[in-house]
Tab-separated table of C-alpha atoms in Angstrom:
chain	number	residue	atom	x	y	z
A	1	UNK	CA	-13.492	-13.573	14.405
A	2	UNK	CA	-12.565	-13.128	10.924
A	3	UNK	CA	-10.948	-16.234	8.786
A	4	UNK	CA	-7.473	-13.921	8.894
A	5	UNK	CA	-8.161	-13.128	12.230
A	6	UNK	CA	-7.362	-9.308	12.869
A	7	UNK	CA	-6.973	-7.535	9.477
A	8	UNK	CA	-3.930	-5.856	9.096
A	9	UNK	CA	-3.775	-2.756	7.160
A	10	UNK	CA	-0.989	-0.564	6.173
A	11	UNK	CA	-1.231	2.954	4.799
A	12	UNK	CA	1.109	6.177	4.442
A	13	UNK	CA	0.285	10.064	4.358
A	14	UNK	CA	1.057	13.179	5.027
A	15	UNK	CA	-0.615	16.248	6.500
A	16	UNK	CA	-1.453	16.731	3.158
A	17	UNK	CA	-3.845	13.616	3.398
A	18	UNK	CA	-4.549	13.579	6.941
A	19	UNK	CA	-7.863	14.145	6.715
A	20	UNK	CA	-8.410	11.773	3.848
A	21	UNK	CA	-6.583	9.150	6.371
A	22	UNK	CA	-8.330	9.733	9.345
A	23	UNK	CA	-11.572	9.496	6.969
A	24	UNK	CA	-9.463	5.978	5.995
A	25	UNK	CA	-9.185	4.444	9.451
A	26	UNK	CA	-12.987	5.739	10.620
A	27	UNK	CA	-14.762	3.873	7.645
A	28	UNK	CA	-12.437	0.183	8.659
A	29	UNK	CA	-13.368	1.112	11.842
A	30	UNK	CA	-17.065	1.094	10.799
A	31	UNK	CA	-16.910	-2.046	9.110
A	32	UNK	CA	-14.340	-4.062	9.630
A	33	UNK	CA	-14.662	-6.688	13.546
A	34	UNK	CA	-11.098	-6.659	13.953
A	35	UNK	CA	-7.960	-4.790	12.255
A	36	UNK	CA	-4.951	-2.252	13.335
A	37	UNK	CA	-3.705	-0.456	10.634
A	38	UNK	CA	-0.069	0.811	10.501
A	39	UNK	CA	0.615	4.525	9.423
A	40	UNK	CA	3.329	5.801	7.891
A	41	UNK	CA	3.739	9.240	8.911
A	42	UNK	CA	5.590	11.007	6.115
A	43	UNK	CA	5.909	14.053	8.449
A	44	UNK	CA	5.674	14.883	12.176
A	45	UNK	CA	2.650	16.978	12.385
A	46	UNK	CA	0.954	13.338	11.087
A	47	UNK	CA	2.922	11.296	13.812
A	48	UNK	CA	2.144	14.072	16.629
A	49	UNK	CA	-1.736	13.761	15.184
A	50	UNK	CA	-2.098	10.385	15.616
A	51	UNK	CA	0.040	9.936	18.265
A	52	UNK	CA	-2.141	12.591	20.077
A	53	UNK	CA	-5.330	11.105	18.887
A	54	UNK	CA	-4.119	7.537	20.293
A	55	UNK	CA	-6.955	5.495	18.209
A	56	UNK	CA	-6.916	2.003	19.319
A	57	UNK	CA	-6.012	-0.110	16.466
A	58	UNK	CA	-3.685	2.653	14.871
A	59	UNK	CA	0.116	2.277	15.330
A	60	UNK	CA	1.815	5.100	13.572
A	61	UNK	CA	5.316	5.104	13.036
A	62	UNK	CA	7.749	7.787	11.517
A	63	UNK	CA	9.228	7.524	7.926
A	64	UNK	CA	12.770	8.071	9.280
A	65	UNK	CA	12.309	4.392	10.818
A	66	UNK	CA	11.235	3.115	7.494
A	67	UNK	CA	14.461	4.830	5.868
A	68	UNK	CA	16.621	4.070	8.422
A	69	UNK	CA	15.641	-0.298	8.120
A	70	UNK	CA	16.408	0.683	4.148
A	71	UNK	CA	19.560	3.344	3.430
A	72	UNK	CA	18.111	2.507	-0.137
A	73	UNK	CA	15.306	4.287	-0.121
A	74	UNK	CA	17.380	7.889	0.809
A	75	UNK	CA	19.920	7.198	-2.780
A	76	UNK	CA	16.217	7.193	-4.266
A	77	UNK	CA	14.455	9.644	-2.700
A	78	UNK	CA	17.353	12.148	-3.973
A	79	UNK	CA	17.098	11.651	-7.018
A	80	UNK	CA	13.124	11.543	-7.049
A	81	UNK	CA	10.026	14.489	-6.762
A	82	UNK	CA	7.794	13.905	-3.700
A	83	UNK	CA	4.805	12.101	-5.494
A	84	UNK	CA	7.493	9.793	-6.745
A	85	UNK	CA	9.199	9.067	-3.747
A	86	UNK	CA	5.837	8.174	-2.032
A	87	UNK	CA	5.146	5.850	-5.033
A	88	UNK	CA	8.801	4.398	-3.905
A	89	UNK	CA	7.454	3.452	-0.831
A	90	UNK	CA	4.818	1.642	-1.003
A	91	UNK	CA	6.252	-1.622	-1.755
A	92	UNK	CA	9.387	-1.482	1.403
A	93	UNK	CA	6.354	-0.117	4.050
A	94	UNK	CA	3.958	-3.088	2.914
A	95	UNK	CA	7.300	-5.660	3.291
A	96	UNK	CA	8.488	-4.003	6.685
A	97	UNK	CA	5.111	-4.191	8.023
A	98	UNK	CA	4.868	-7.648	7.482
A	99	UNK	CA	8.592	-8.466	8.087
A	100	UNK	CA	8.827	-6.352	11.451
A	101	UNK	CA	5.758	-7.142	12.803
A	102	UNK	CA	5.667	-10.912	11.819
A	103	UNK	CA	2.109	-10.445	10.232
A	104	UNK	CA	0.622	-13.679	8.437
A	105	UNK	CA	-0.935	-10.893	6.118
A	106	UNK	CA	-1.080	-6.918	5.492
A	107	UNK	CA	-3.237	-5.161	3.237
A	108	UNK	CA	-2.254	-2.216	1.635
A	109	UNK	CA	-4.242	0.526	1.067
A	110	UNK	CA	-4.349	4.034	-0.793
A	111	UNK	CA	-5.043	6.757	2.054
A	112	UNK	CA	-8.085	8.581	-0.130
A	113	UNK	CA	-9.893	5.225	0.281
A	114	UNK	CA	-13.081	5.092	1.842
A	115	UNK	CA	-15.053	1.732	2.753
A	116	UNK	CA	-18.726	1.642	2.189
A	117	UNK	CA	-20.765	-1.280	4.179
A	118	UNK	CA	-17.771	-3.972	2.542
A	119	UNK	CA	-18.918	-7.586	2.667
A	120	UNK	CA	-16.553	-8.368	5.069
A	121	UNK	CA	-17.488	-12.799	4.649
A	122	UNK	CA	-16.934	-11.947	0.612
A	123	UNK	CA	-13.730	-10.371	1.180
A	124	UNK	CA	-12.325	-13.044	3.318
A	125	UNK	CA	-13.591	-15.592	1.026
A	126	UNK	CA	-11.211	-13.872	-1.771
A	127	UNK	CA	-8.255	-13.424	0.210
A	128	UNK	CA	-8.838	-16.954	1.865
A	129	UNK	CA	-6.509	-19.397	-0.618
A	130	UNK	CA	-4.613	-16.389	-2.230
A	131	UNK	CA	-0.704	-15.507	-1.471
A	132	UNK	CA	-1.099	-12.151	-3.590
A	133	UNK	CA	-4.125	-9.935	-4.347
A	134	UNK	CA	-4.791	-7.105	-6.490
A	135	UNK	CA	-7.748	-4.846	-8.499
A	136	UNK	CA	-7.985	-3.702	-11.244
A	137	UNK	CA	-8.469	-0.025	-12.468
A	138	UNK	CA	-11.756	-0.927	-14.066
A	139	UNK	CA	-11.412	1.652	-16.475
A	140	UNK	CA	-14.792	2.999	-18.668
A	141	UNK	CA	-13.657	2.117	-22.161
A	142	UNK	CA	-13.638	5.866	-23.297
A	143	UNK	CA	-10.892	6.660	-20.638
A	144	UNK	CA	-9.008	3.460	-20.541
A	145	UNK	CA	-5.347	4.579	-19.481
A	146	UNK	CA	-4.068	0.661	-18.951
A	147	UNK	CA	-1.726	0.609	-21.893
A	148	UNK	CA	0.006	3.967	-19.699
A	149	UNK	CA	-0.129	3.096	-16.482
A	150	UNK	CA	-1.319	-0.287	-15.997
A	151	UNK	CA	-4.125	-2.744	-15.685
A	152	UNK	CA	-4.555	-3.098	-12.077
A	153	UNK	CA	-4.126	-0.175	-9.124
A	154	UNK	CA	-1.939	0.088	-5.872
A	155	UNK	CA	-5.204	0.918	-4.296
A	156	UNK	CA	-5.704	-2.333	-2.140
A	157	UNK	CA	-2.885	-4.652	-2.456
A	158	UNK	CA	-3.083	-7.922	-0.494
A	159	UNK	CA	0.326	-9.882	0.869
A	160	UNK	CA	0.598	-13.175	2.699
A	161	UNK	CA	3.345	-13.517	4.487
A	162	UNK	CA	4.209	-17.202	2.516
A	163	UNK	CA	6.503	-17.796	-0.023
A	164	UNK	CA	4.782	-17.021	-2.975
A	165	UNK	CA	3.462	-13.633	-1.817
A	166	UNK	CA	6.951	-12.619	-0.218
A	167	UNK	CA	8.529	-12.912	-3.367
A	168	UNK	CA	6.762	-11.547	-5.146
A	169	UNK	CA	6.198	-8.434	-2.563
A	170	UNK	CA	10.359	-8.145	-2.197
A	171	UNK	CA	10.563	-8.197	-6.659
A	172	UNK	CA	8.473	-5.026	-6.274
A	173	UNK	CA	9.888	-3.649	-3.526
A	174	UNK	CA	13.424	-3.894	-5.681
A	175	UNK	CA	11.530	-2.756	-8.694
A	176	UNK	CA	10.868	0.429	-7.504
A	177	UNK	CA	13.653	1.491	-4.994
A	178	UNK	CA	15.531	0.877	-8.829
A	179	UNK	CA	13.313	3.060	-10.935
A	180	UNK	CA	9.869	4.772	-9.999
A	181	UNK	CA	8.777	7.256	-11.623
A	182	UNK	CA	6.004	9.249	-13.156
A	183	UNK	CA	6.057	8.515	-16.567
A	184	UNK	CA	6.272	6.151	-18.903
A	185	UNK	CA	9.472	4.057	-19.736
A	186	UNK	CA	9.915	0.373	-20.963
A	187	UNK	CA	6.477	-0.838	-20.141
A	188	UNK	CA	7.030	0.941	-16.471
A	189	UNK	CA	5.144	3.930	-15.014
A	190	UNK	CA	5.460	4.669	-11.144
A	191	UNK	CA	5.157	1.970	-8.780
A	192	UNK	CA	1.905	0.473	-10.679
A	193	UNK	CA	2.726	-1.161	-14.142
A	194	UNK	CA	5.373	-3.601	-12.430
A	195	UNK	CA	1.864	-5.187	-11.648
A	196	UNK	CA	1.380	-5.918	-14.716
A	197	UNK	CA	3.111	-8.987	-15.013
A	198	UNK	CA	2.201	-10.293	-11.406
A	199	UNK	CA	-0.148	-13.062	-12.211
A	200	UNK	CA	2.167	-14.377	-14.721
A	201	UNK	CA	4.513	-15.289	-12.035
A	202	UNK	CA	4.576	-17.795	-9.814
């Protein structure tokens, strides 16, 4: 059993990305001993897939219950295009996760992920004594975009559910149900710069 016990994941997509998702879930299933993975379905041909498809460790759950736990998150997505609005959730679906389902963790991820053979003991060692995790883009010098849109990527984005990590994951949440969007404005771009200044704060 795994020094976090299960590994819960969190993830969002549309039919768009279904098959990218279902790619998603098959690779943790590959590597990872024990997880469940929450979906949020940003349509209802996804929910009806999964919900059909009844994987095991997969609990998918509609966007309209997401929206309907935050009336915020409608004002926003009004006023915001559909990349942008998916950007806007990231942060309230990783803090409902953990706040609805009492996790001790949840773990983020981008749905066009794909694990490869992951050192499973390395990871947990890295997540073991940390309240907030991120990664970095990693840019190649010639294409370094950090200065635009940030040093590290909502690509895996570990929470503990502790002080220190919840504050930091509610911050962000705020951050971007106030302004996400996809350009550049006051040091912000999307939901990703606000990382920026994350371990700065404690």
């Amino acid at each position: 059993m795994s020094s976090l016990g299960t590994f819960e994941f969190c993830t969002l997509f549309d039919q768009g990305f279904l098959s990218r998702g279902l790619a998603l879930i098959e690779s943790i299933e590959e590597n990872f001993p024990a997880f469940r993975i929450h979906v949020l379905c940003l349509d209802d041909l996804t929910h009806a897939t999964l919900e059909r498809l009844a994987r095991p460790n997969v609990v998918p759950i509609r966007l309209s219950t997401l929206e309907d736990s935050r009336p915020a998150l409608l004002q926003a997505k009004r006023a915001r295009t559909r990349q942008e609005y998916c950007w806007t959730l990231t942060a309230p679906w990783l803090e409902y996760c953990i706040r609805s389902h009492g996790l001790s963790h949840c773990i983020y991820l981008d749905a066009d992920i794909w694990f490869i053979s992951p050192d499973v003991p390395r990871i947990e060692a890295e997540l073991k004594s940390c309240s907030v995790y991120i990664t970095p883009h990693h840019y190649a010098p010639k294409y370094d975009q950090s200065r635009q849109s940030g040093i590290f990527c909502v690509q895996f984005v570990f929470i503990r559910n502790d002080q220190e990590g919840m504050k930091i994951l509610s911050r962000w949440a705020e951050q971007c149900l106030e302004w996400c969007f996809a350009r550049q404005e006051e040091g912000r771009f999307g939901d990703q710069k606000y990382l920026d200044a994350w371990p700065s704060l404690s």
